[in-house]
mmCIF file of C-alpha atoms in Angstrom:
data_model
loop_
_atom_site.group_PDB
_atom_site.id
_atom_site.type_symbol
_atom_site.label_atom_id
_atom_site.label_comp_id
_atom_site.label_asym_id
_atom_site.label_seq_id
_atom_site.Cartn_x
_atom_site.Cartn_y
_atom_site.Cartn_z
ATOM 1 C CA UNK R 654 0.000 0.000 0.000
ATOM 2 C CA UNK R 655 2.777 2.375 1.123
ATOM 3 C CA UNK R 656 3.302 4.925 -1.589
ATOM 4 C CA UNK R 657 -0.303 4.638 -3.689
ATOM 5 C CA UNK R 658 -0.500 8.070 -2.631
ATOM 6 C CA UNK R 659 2.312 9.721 -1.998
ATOM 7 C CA UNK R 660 2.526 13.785 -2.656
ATOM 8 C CA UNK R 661 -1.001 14.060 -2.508
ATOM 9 C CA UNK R 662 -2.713 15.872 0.204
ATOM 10 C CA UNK R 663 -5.944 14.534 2.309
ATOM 11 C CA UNK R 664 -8.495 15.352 5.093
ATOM 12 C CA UNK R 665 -10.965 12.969 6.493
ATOM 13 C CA UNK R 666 -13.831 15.357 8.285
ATOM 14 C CA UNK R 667 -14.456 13.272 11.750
ATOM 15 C CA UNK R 668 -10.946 11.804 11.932
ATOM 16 C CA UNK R 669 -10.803 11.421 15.380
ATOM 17 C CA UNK R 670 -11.841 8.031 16.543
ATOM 18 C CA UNK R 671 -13.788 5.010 15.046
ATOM 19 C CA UNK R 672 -13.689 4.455 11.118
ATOM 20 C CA UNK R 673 -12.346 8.161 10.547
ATOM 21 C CA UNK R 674 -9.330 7.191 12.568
ATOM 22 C CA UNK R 675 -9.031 4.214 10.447
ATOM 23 C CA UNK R 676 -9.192 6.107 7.274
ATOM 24 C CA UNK R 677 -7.097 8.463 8.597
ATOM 25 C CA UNK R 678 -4.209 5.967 8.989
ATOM 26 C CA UNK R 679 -4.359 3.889 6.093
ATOM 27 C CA UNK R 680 -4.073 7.002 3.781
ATOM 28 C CA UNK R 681 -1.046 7.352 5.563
ATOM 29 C CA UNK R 682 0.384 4.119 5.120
ATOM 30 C CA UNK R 683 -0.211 5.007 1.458
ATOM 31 C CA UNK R 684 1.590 7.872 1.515
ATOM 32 C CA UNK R 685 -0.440 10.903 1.513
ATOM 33 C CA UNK R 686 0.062 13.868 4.045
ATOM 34 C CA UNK R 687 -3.162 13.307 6.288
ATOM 35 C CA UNK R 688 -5.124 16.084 8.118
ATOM 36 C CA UNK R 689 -8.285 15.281 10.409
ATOM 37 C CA UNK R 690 -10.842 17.939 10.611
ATOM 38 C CA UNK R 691 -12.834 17.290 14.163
ATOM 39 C CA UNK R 692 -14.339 18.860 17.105
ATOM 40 C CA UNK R 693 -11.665 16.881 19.136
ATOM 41 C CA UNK R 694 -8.148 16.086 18.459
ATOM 42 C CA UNK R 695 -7.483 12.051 17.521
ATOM 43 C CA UNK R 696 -6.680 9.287 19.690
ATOM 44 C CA UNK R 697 -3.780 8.971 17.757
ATOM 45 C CA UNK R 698 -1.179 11.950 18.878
ATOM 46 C CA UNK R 699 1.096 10.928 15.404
ATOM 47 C CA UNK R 700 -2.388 12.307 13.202
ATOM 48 C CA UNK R 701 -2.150 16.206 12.190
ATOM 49 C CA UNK R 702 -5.739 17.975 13.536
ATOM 50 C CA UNK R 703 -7.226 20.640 12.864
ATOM 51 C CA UNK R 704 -10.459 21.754 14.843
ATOM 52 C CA UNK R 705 -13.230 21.716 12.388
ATOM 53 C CA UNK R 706 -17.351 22.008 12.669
ATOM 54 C CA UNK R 707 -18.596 20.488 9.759
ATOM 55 C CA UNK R 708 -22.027 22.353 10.016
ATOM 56 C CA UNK R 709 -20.472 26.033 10.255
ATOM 57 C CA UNK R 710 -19.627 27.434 6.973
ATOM 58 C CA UNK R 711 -16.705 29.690 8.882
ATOM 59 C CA UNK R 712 -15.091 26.769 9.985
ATOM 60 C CA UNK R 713 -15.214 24.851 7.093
ATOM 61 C CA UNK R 714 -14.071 28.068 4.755
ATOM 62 C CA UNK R 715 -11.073 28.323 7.454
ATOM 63 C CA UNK R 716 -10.438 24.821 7.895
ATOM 64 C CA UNK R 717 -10.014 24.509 3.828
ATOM 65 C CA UNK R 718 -8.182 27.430 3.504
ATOM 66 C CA UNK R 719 -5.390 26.406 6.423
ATOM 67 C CA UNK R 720 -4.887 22.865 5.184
ATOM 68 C CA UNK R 721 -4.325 24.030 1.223
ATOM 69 C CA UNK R 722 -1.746 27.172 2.426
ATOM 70 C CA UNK R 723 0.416 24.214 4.636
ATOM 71 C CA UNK R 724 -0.243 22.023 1.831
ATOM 72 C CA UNK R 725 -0.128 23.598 -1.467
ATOM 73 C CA UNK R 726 -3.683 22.020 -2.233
ATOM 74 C CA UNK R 727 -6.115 19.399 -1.086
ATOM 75 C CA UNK R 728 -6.200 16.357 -3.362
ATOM 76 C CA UNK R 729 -8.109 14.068 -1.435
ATOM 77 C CA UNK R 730 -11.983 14.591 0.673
ATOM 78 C CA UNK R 731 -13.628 12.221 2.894
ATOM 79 C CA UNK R 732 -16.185 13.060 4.290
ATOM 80 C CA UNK R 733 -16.973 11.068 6.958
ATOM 81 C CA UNK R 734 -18.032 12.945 10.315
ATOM 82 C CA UNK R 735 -21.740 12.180 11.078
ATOM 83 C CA UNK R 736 -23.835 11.223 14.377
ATOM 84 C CA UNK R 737 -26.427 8.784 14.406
ATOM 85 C CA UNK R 738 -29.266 8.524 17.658
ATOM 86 C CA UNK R 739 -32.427 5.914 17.900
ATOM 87 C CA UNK R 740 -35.811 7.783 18.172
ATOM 88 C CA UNK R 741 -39.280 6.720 16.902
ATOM 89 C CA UNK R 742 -40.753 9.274 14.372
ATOM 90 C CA UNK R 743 -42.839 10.830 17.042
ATOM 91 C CA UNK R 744 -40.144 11.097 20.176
ATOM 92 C CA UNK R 745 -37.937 13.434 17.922
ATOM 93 C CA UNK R 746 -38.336 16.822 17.087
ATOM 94 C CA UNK R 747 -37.378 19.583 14.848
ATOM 95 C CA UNK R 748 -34.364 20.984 15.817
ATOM 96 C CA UNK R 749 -33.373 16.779 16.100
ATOM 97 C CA UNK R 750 -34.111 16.197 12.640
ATOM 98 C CA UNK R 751 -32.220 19.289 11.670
ATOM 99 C CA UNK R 752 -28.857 18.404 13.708
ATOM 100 C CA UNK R 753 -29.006 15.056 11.767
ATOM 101 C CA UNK R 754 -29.194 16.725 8.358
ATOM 102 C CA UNK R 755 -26.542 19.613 9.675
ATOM 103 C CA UNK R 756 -23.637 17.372 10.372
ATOM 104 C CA UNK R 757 -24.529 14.153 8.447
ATOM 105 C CA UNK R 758 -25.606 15.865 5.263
ATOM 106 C CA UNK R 759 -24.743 19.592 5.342
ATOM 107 C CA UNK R 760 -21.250 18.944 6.151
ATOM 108 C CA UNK R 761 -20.563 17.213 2.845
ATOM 109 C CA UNK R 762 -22.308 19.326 1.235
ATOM 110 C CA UNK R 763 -20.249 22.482 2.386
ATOM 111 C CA UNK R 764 -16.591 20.590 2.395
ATOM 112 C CA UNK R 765 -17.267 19.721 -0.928
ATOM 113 C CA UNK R 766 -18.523 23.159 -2.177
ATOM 114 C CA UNK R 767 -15.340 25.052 -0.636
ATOM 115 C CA UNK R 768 -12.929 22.500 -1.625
ATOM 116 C CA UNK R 769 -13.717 22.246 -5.363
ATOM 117 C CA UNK R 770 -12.170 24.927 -6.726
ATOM 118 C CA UNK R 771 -8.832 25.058 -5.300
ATOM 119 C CA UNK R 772 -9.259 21.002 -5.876
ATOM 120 C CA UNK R 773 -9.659 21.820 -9.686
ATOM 121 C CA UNK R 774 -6.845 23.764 -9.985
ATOM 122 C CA UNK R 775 -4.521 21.069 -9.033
ATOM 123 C CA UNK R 776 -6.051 19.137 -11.714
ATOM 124 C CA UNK R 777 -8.605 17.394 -9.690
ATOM 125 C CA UNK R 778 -9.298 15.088 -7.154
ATOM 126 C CA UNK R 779 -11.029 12.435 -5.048
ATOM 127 C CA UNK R 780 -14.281 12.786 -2.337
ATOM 128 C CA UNK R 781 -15.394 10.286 -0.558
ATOM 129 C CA UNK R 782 -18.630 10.730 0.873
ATOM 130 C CA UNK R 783 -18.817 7.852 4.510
ATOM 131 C CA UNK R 784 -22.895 6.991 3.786
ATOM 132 C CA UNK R 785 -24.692 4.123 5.474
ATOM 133 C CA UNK R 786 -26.423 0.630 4.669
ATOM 134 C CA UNK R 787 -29.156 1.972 6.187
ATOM 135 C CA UNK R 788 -29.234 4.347 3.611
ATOM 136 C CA UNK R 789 -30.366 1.709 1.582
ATOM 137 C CA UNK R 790 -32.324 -0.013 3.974
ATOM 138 C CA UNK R 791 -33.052 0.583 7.763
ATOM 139 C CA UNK R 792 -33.559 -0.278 11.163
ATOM 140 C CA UNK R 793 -36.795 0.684 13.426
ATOM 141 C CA UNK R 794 -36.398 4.476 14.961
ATOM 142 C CA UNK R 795 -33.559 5.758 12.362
ATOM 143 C CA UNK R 796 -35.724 7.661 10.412
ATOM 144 C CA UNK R 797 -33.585 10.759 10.563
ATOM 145 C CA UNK R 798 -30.316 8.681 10.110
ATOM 146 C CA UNK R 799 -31.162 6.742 7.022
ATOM 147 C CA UNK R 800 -33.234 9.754 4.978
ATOM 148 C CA UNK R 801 -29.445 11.744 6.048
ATOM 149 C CA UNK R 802 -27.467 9.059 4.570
ATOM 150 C CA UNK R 803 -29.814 8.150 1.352
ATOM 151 C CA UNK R 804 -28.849 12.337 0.845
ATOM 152 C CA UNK R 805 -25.336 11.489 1.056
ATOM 153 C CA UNK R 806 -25.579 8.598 -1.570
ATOM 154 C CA UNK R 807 -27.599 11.325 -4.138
ATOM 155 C CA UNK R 808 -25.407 13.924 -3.139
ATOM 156 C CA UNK R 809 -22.549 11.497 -4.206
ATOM 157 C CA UNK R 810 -23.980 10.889 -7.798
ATOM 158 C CA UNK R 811 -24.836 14.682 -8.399
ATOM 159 C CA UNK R 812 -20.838 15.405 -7.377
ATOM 160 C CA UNK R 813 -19.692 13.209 -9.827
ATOM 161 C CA UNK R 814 -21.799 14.217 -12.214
ATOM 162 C CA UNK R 815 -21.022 17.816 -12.503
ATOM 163 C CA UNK R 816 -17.614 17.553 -10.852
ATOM 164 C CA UNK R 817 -16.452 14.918 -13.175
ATOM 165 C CA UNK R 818 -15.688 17.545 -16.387
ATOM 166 C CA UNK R 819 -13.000 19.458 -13.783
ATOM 167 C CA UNK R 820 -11.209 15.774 -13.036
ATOM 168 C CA UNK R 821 -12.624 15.286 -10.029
ATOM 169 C CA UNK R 822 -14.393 11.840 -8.850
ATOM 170 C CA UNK R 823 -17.044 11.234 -6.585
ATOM 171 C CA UNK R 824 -18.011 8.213 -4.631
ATOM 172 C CA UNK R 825 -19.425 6.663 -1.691
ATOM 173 C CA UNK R 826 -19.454 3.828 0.473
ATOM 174 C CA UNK R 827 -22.172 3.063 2.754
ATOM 175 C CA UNK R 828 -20.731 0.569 6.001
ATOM 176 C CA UNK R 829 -22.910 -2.098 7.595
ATOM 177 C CA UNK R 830 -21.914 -3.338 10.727
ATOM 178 C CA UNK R 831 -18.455 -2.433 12.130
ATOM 179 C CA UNK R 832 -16.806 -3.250 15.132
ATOM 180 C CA UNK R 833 -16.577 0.473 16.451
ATOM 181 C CA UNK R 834 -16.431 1.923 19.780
ATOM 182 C CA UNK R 835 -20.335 3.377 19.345
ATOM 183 C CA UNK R 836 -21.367 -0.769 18.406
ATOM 184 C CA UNK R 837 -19.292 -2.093 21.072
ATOM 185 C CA UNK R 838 -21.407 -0.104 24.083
ATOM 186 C CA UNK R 839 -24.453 -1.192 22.155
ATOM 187 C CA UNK R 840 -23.122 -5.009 22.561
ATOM 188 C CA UNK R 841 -21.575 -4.654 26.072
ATOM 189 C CA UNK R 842 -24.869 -3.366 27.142
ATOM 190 C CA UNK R 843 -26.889 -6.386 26.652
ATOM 191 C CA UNK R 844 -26.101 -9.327 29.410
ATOM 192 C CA UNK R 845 -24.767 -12.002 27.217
ATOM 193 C CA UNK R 846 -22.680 -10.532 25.330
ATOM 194 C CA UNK R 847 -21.312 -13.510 23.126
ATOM 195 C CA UNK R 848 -24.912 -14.367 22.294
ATOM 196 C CA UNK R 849 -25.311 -11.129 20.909
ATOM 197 C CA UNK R 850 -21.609 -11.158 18.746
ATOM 198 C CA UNK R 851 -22.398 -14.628 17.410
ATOM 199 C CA UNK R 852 -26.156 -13.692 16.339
ATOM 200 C CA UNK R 853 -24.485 -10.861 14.786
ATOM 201 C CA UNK R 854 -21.949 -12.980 12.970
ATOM 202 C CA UNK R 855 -25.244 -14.818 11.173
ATOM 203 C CA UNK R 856 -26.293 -11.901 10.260
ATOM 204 C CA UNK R 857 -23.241 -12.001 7.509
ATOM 205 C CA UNK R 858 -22.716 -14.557 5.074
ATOM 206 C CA UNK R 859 -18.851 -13.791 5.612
ATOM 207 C CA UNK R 860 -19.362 -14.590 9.585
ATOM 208 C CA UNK R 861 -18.527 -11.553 11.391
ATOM 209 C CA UNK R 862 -18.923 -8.391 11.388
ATOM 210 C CA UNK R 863 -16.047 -5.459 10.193
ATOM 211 C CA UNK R 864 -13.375 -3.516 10.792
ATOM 212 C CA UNK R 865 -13.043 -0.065 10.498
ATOM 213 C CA UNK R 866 -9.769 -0.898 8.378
ATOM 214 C CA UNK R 867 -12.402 -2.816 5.951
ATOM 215 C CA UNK R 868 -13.608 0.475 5.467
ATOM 216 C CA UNK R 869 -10.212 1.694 4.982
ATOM 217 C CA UNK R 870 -8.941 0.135 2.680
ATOM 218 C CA UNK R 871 -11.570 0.633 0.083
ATOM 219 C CA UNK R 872 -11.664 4.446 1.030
ATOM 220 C CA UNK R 873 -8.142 4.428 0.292
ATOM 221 C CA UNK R 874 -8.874 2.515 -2.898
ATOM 222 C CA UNK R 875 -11.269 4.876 -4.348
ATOM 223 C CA UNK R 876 -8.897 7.451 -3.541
ATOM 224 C CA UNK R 877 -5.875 6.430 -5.796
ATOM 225 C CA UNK R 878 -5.472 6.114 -9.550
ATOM 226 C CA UNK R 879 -6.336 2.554 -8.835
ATOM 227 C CA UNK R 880 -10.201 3.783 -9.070
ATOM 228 C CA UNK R 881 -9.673 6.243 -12.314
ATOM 229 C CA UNK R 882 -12.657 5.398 -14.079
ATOM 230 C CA UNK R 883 -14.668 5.112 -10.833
ATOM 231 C CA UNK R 884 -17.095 7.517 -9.925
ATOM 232 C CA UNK R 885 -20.765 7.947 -8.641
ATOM 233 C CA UNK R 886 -20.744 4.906 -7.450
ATOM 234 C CA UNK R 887 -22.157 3.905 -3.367
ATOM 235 C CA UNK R 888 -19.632 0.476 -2.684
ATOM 236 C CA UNK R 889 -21.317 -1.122 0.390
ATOM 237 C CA UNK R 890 -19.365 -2.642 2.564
ATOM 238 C CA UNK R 891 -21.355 -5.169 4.896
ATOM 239 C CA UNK R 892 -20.496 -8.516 4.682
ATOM 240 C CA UNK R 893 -23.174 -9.471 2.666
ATOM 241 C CA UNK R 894 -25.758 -8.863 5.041
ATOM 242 C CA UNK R 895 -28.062 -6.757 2.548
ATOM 243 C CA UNK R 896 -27.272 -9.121 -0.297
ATOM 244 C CA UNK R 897 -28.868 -12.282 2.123
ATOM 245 C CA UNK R 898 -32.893 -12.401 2.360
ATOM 246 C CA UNK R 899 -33.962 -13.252 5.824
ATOM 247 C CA UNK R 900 -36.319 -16.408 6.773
ATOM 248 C CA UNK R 901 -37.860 -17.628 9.618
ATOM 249 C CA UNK R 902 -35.784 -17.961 12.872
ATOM 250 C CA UNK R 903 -37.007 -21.919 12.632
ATOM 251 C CA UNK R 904 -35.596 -22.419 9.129
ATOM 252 C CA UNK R 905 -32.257 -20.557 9.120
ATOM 253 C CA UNK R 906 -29.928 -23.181 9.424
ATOM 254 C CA UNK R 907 -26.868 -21.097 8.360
#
C-alpha cells in the first residue's frame, strides 16, 4: 500500500476516533500527508488535527483554507463525520431532525462546495462521501439517520456528475456493521454478550462483522489512480448482510 499516494494531500472530516481514525491511517500508510478535521483532536497523537465544525460554513471556509496554504492544495476529501441517535418518528423533534441533516448531510455538502475549486486547480481530485447501509435499507427508529445518509448517496452521484468535467471523482461507500467503539457499548450493554456477537456474525454470510480498516482500505482505494474510471458509485461494505434475504428464525440453518 505504502506509496499509492504519496505527494497528494488529504483530510478525512471526523478523523478522530472510530472508522475516521481508520481512514485516517491507512491514507497514511499510502503515503499521503493526512489532516483530520474534528471537534476533538485524535486518539492517535502521530495524526495532524485541525479543529473543524462540519455544520459552520466559517469553519469549514477556514479549515479549507489552512490545510491548502500548509499544503499547497487538497487532493483528497472524505467526508466522513456524522452522528447517528435511535428515536421513533414521534419522540424526535425539529431541531433533532435538523442536527441530523446539519452534520450528516450539510457537512458534505459544504466541504465539498469550498474545496472544489482550489481542488480543480490542481487538476482534480477524489471525495469520498462515509454513507450508510441503512441508507439503503433501515432499522426501526432511524428515520432521521437513514433519509441523512440516502442524501449522502444522491449527493454522491450529483458530485460526480457535474464535478467529473474538472477531473474530479465522486463516490461513496455506505458501512454495515463495524466493530466500532459506538457498536461495542451497544453489545456490552446487553447481558450475554457472546450471544449477541455470534447472532451478529449470522447476520453475515462472511461470519462476522467489520473492521473499520475494511472500510479503509476501500476508502483508500477509491482514492488512488487505482479507481480512475470510478465515480458515482455507493460500494457497500457489509459482509453481505443486505445481499442475504432473511427467513424464519425456525428455518435458518446457516
Amino acid at each position: 500500500m505504502t506509496g499509492r499516494l504519496s505527494g497528494k494531500s488529504a483530510v478525512v472530516t471526523g478523523g478522530a476516533q472510530g472508522i475516521g481514525l481508520a481512514i485516517c491511517r491507512r491514507l497514511a500508510e499510502a503515503g499521503a500527508h493526512v489532516v483530520a478535521g474534528d471537534l476533538r483532536s485524535p486518539q492517535d497523537g502521530n495524526l495532524a488535527w485541525k479543529p473543524l465544525d462540519v455544520t459552520d460554513e466559517d469553519s469549514v471556509t477556514g479549515f479549507i483554507e489552512a490545510v491548502a496554504a500548509e499544503q499547497g492544495g487538497i487532493d483528497i476529501l472524505v467526508n466522513n463525520a456524522g452522528i447517528m441517535f435511535e428515536r421513533s418518528l414521534a419522540g424526535q423533534s425539529a431541531n433533532d431532525w435538523d442536527r441530523m441533516m446539519a452534520v450528516n448531510l450539510r457537512g458534505p455538502f459544504l466541504m465539498a462546495r469550498h474545496v472544489v475549486e482550489q481542488m480543480a486547480a490542481r487538476g482534480g481530485g477524489a471525495i469520498v462521501n462515509i454513507g450508510s447501509l441503512e441508507g439503503i435499507a433501515c432499522n426501526p427508529g432511524h428515520t432521521a439517520y437513514a433519509a441523512s445518509k440516502a442524501g449522502v448517496h444522491g449527493l454522491t452521484v450529483a458530485l460526480a456528475v457535474d464535478l467529473g468535467p474538472v477531473g474530479i471523482r465522486c463516490n461513496a461507500v455506505a458501512p454495515g456493521w463495524i466493530d466500532t467503539d459506538l457498536n461495542r457499548v451497544y453489545v456490552e450493554s446487553h447481558p450475554d454478550r457472546d450471544l449477541v456477537m455470534a447472532e451478529l456474525g449470522r447476520l453475515h454470510p462472511v461470519g462476522h462483522v467489520g473492521d473499520p480498516l475494511d472500510v479503509a482500505d476501500v476508502v483508500v482505494w477509491l482514492a488512488s489512480e487505482e479507481s480512475r474510471f470510478v465515480t458515482g458509485q455507493v460500494i457497500t461494505i457489509d459482509g453481505g448482510r443486505h445481499a442475504r434475504l432473511s427467513l424464519p428464525s425456525i428455518m435458518n440453518r446457516a
